[in-house]
Amino acid sequence: MAILVSGHASFEPLQLFQGDAWLYRPRELAHFIGYAGSVMIVWSAMRFYTTRAALWVPQAIGGLGVATLLFYFFGSVAVKELIGALVVKALCQLLPLYLGGCYVMDNVRSLRPGWLKPMPALTASVLLLVSTSLLWEVLVQPLVSVYGGPPRGHVQLAQLTCDFAGIAIGWCLAAPWVRQIQSRLDRTMCLHLPNDSAP
């Protein structure tokens, strides 16, 4: 939905303060929507690592991404047209991050399984998204490069505020549901604990 908004929505830019850094356009709205949804996506991805039975899901997603790239690079012209250059470009950028994330999550599962409980996983997803936004909007784009071009030279504060607002809304929408899941899990664990008062 965020991609559709960014590419197809049209409205007059809104400027709350002076300067280009505070210009709110469809792209900023897309940041808001994308980050709100990303809270649940990252949380759900982390939760797949709680049981062995669910581990096939992230592995299948990674395998599908690799297979898509292989079909594109070694397939016929018809396959290349079907997949499309935009999909391949996105996969080339996102797949290494996804596979790296899978590696990290596998280690978290082994070393710190408590981090994968519902509420800690939600907190971790929020922290990950905040740090990603800060890294991208405060360091990479202003000082290093903007999508392969020269650096911007300033922080786009409108995008940063939309990122943070989206993360906050995503957390507010997810937290009650996640607390309910945590409560159910806690009750289930209490049922399986040994009864010390038994003779």
mmCIF file of C-alpha atoms in Angstrom:
data_model
loop_
_atom_site.group_PDB
_atom_site.id
_atom_site.type_symbol
_atom_site.label_atom_id
_atom_site.label_comp_id
_atom_site.label_asym_id
_atom_site.label_seq_id
_atom_site.Cartn_x
_atom_site.Cartn_y
_atom_site.Cartn_z
ATOM 1 C CA MET A 1 0.000 0.000 0.000
ATOM 2 C CA ALA A 2 2.861 2.381 0.812
ATOM 3 C CA ILE A 3 4.348 1.824 -2.649
ATOM 4 C CA LEU A 4 0.991 2.554 -4.286
ATOM 5 C CA VAL A 5 0.614 5.754 -2.274
ATOM 6 C CA SER A 6 4.148 6.860 -3.117
ATOM 7 C CA GLY A 7 3.719 6.196 -6.817
ATOM 8 C CA HIS A 8 0.105 7.132 -7.437
ATOM 9 C CA ALA A 9 -1.171 9.490 -4.726
ATOM 10 C CA SER A 10 -1.256 13.135 -5.600
ATOM 11 C CA PHE A 11 -1.846 16.126 -3.345
ATOM 12 C CA GLU A 12 -0.384 19.552 -2.804
ATOM 13 C CA PRO A 13 2.705 19.381 -0.585
ATOM 14 C CA LEU A 14 2.114 20.528 2.963
ATOM 15 C CA GLN A 15 4.850 22.576 4.620
ATOM 16 C CA LEU A 16 4.600 22.923 8.392
ATOM 17 C CA PHE A 17 7.878 24.813 8.833
ATOM 18 C CA GLN A 18 10.295 26.647 6.545
ATOM 19 C CA GLY A 19 12.709 24.669 4.367
ATOM 20 C CA ASP A 20 12.627 21.593 2.147
ATOM 21 C CA ALA A 21 13.295 19.335 5.152
ATOM 22 C CA TRP A 22 9.719 19.932 6.367
ATOM 23 C CA LEU A 23 7.889 19.304 3.078
ATOM 24 C CA TYR A 24 5.159 16.638 3.389
ATOM 25 C CA ARG A 25 4.383 14.936 0.058
ATOM 26 C CA PRO A 26 2.984 11.537 -0.976
ATOM 27 C CA ARG A 27 6.386 9.985 -0.287
ATOM 28 C CA GLU A 28 6.167 11.019 3.373
ATOM 29 C CA LEU A 29 2.673 9.550 3.607
ATOM 30 C CA ALA A 30 4.088 6.333 2.141
ATOM 31 C CA HIS A 31 6.784 6.342 4.856
ATOM 32 C CA PHE A 32 4.059 6.675 7.497
ATOM 33 C CA ILE A 33 1.993 3.783 6.102
ATOM 34 C CA GLY A 34 5.025 1.613 5.393
ATOM 35 C CA TYR A 35 6.545 1.949 8.837
ATOM 36 C CA ALA A 36 3.196 1.352 10.563
ATOM 37 C CA GLY A 37 2.831 -1.932 8.661
ATOM 38 C CA SER A 38 6.485 -2.832 9.136
ATOM 39 C CA VAL A 39 6.015 -3.035 12.906
ATOM 40 C CA MET A 40 3.728 -6.038 12.429
ATOM 41 C CA ILE A 41 5.778 -7.519 9.591
ATOM 42 C CA VAL A 42 9.005 -7.502 11.613
ATOM 43 C CA TRP A 43 7.192 -8.779 14.726
ATOM 44 C CA SER A 44 5.586 -11.608 12.752
ATOM 45 C CA ALA A 45 8.904 -12.523 11.147
ATOM 46 C CA MET A 46 10.519 -12.728 14.581
ATOM 47 C CA ARG A 47 7.716 -14.912 15.910
ATOM 48 C CA PHE A 48 8.320 -17.516 13.178
ATOM 49 C CA TYR A 49 11.495 -18.421 15.050
ATOM 50 C CA THR A 50 9.685 -19.483 18.245
ATOM 51 C CA THR A 51 8.966 -23.048 17.129
ATOM 52 C CA ARG A 52 10.715 -25.501 14.877
ATOM 53 C CA ALA A 53 7.446 -26.147 13.046
ATOM 54 C CA ALA A 54 7.241 -22.527 11.848
ATOM 55 C CA LEU A 55 10.867 -22.230 10.699
ATOM 56 C CA TRP A 56 9.934 -23.357 7.195
ATOM 57 C CA VAL A 57 8.151 -20.025 6.549
ATOM 58 C CA PRO A 58 11.206 -17.683 6.592
ATOM 59 C CA GLN A 59 13.244 -20.352 4.813
ATOM 60 C CA ALA A 60 10.597 -20.642 2.091
ATOM 61 C CA ILE A 61 10.425 -16.858 1.665
ATOM 62 C CA GLY A 62 14.208 -16.652 1.318
ATOM 63 C CA GLY A 63 14.212 -19.587 -1.093
ATOM 64 C CA LEU A 64 11.475 -17.965 -3.173
ATOM 65 C CA GLY A 65 13.534 -14.769 -3.408
ATOM 66 C CA VAL A 66 16.666 -16.650 -4.489
ATOM 67 C CA ALA A 67 14.671 -18.742 -6.999
ATOM 68 C CA THR A 68 13.095 -15.588 -8.470
ATOM 69 C CA LEU A 69 16.543 -14.061 -9.037
ATOM 70 C CA LEU A 70 17.842 -17.282 -10.591
ATOM 71 C CA PHE A 71 14.836 -17.492 -12.945
ATOM 72 C CA TYR A 72 15.346 -13.863 -13.932
ATOM 73 C CA PHE A 73 19.078 -14.102 -14.607
ATOM 74 C CA PHE A 74 19.059 -17.522 -16.284
ATOM 75 C CA GLY A 75 15.530 -17.693 -17.675
ATOM 76 C CA SER A 76 14.084 -16.849 -21.052
ATOM 77 C CA VAL A 77 13.094 -13.372 -22.183
ATOM 78 C CA ALA A 78 9.454 -14.151 -21.359
ATOM 79 C CA VAL A 79 10.399 -15.062 -17.773
ATOM 80 C CA LYS A 80 12.418 -11.847 -17.450
ATOM 81 C CA GLU A 81 9.467 -9.790 -18.677
ATOM 82 C CA LEU A 82 7.107 -11.627 -16.318
ATOM 83 C CA ILE A 83 9.273 -10.965 -13.260
ATOM 84 C CA GLY A 84 10.254 -7.432 -14.232
ATOM 85 C CA ALA A 85 13.361 -5.363 -13.599
ATOM 86 C CA LEU A 86 11.784 -3.451 -10.709
ATOM 87 C CA VAL A 87 11.130 -6.667 -8.766
ATOM 88 C CA VAL A 88 14.687 -7.832 -9.387
ATOM 89 C CA LYS A 89 16.121 -4.486 -8.283
ATOM 90 C CA ALA A 90 14.088 -4.633 -5.065
ATOM 91 C CA LEU A 91 15.131 -8.252 -4.450
ATOM 92 C CA CYS A 92 18.807 -7.440 -5.024
ATOM 93 C CA GLN A 93 18.573 -4.726 -2.377
ATOM 94 C CA LEU A 94 16.333 -6.466 0.151
ATOM 95 C CA LEU A 95 17.231 -10.161 -0.107
ATOM 96 C CA PRO A 96 20.727 -9.831 1.445
ATOM 97 C CA LEU A 97 19.181 -7.909 4.356
ATOM 98 C CA TYR A 98 16.434 -10.519 4.721
ATOM 99 C CA LEU A 99 18.864 -13.453 4.643
ATOM 100 C CA GLY A 100 21.152 -11.646 7.097
ATOM 101 C CA GLY A 101 18.141 -11.080 9.348
ATOM 102 C CA CYS A 102 17.306 -14.798 9.156
ATOM 103 C CA TYR A 103 20.848 -15.618 10.255
ATOM 104 C CA VAL A 104 20.627 -13.181 13.173
ATOM 105 C CA MET A 105 17.202 -14.502 14.208
ATOM 106 C CA ASP A 106 18.470 -18.082 14.131
ATOM 107 C CA ASN A 107 21.236 -17.054 16.550
ATOM 108 C CA VAL A 108 18.769 -15.140 18.737
ATOM 109 C CA ARG A 109 16.606 -18.265 18.839
ATOM 110 C CA SER A 110 19.580 -20.265 20.114
ATOM 111 C CA LEU A 111 21.164 -17.730 22.466
ATOM 112 C CA ARG A 112 18.302 -15.504 23.701
ATOM 113 C CA PRO A 113 14.951 -17.258 23.163
ATOM 114 C CA GLY A 114 13.234 -14.900 25.634
ATOM 115 C CA TRP A 115 13.634 -12.075 23.103
ATOM 116 C CA LEU A 116 11.187 -13.917 20.845
ATOM 117 C CA LYS A 117 8.298 -13.813 23.315
ATOM 118 C CA PRO A 118 5.467 -11.610 22.027
ATOM 119 C CA MET A 119 6.115 -8.338 23.915
ATOM 120 C CA PRO A 120 9.939 -8.415 23.765
ATOM 121 C CA ALA A 121 9.681 -9.199 20.039
ATOM 122 C CA LEU A 122 7.391 -6.193 19.536
ATOM 123 C CA THR A 123 9.827 -3.960 21.419
ATOM 124 C CA ALA A 124 12.713 -5.317 19.349
ATOM 125 C CA SER A 125 10.831 -4.698 16.100
ATOM 126 C CA VAL A 126 10.160 -1.076 17.130
ATOM 127 C CA LEU A 127 13.824 -0.543 18.087
ATOM 128 C CA LEU A 128 14.999 -2.097 14.832
ATOM 129 C CA LEU A 129 12.721 0.158 12.762
ATOM 130 C CA VAL A 130 13.676 3.313 14.692
ATOM 131 C CA SER A 131 17.383 2.548 14.258
ATOM 132 C CA THR A 132 16.877 1.777 10.551
ATOM 133 C CA SER A 133 15.065 5.083 10.030
ATOM 134 C CA LEU A 134 17.733 7.039 11.915
ATOM 135 C CA LEU A 135 20.563 5.340 10.037
ATOM 136 C CA TRP A 136 18.956 5.939 6.633
ATOM 137 C CA GLU A 137 17.515 9.425 7.139
ATOM 138 C CA VAL A 138 20.188 10.946 9.395
ATOM 139 C CA LEU A 139 23.386 9.306 8.138
ATOM 140 C CA VAL A 140 23.136 7.623 4.727
ATOM 141 C CA GLN A 141 21.015 10.036 2.687
ATOM 142 C CA PRO A 142 22.346 13.338 4.058
ATOM 143 C CA LEU A 143 26.031 12.335 4.148
ATOM 144 C CA VAL A 144 26.675 9.315 1.891
ATOM 145 C CA SER A 145 24.296 8.890 -1.038
ATOM 146 C CA VAL A 146 20.669 9.104 -2.111
ATOM 147 C CA TYR A 147 19.913 5.963 -4.158
ATOM 148 C CA GLY A 148 23.287 6.015 -5.885
ATOM 149 C CA GLY A 149 23.324 9.786 -6.400
ATOM 150 C CA PRO A 150 25.039 12.503 -4.399
ATOM 151 C CA PRO A 151 24.159 12.989 -0.725
ATOM 152 C CA ARG A 152 21.261 15.302 0.102
ATOM 153 C CA GLY A 153 23.201 17.462 2.537
ATOM 154 C CA HIS A 154 20.315 17.778 5.010
ATOM 155 C CA VAL A 155 17.982 15.549 7.003
ATOM 156 C CA GLN A 156 14.454 15.264 5.634
ATOM 157 C CA LEU A 157 12.723 15.912 8.927
ATOM 158 C CA ALA A 158 9.284 15.366 7.393
ATOM 159 C CA GLN A 159 10.204 11.786 6.451
ATOM 160 C CA LEU A 160 11.791 11.187 9.839
ATOM 161 C CA THR A 161 8.691 12.389 11.700
ATOM 162 C CA CYS A 162 6.467 10.288 9.426
ATOM 163 C CA ASP A 163 8.677 7.243 10.080
ATOM 164 C CA PHE A 164 8.416 7.730 13.845
ATOM 165 C CA ALA A 165 4.686 8.476 13.713
ATOM 166 C CA GLY A 166 4.117 5.329 11.624
ATOM 167 C CA ILE A 167 6.142 3.233 14.075
ATOM 168 C CA ALA A 168 4.165 4.682 17.008
ATOM 169 C CA ILE A 169 0.819 3.981 15.296
ATOM 170 C CA GLY A 170 1.974 0.475 14.370
ATOM 171 C CA TRP A 171 2.950 -0.159 17.987
ATOM 172 C CA CYS A 172 -0.366 1.238 19.291
ATOM 173 C CA LEU A 173 -2.319 -1.004 16.916
ATOM 174 C CA ALA A 174 -0.232 -4.094 17.636
ATOM 175 C CA ALA A 175 0.372 -3.807 21.393
ATOM 176 C CA PRO A 176 -3.126 -4.764 22.644
ATOM 177 C CA TRP A 177 -3.199 -7.791 20.371
ATOM 178 C CA VAL A 178 0.355 -8.800 21.316
ATOM 179 C CA ARG A 179 -0.423 -8.400 25.040
ATOM 180 C CA GLN A 180 -3.404 -10.708 24.588
ATOM 181 C CA ILE A 181 -1.197 -13.317 22.904
ATOM 182 C CA GLN A 182 1.398 -12.959 25.687
ATOM 183 C CA SER A 183 -1.309 -13.371 28.325
ATOM 184 C CA ARG A 184 -2.576 -16.560 26.685
ATOM 185 C CA LEU A 185 0.946 -17.947 26.472
ATOM 186 C CA ASP A 186 1.589 -17.095 30.122
ATOM 187 C CA ARG A 187 -1.642 -18.856 31.182
ATOM 188 C CA THR A 188 -0.710 -21.904 29.094
ATOM 189 C CA MET A 189 2.747 -22.028 30.674
ATOM 190 C CA CYS A 190 1.185 -21.848 34.172
ATOM 191 C CA LEU A 191 -0.962 -24.888 33.357
ATOM 192 C CA HIS A 192 2.142 -26.920 32.494
ATOM 193 C CA LEU A 193 4.219 -26.015 35.547
ATOM 194 C CA PRO A 194 4.591 -28.710 38.203
ATOM 195 C CA ASN A 195 2.369 -28.266 41.238
ATOM 196 C CA ASP A 196 4.659 -27.855 44.275
ATOM 197 C CA SER A 197 1.800 -28.215 46.730
ATOM 198 C CA ALA A 198 1.013 -31.757 45.617
ATOM 199 C CA PRO A 199 2.073 -34.511 48.084
#
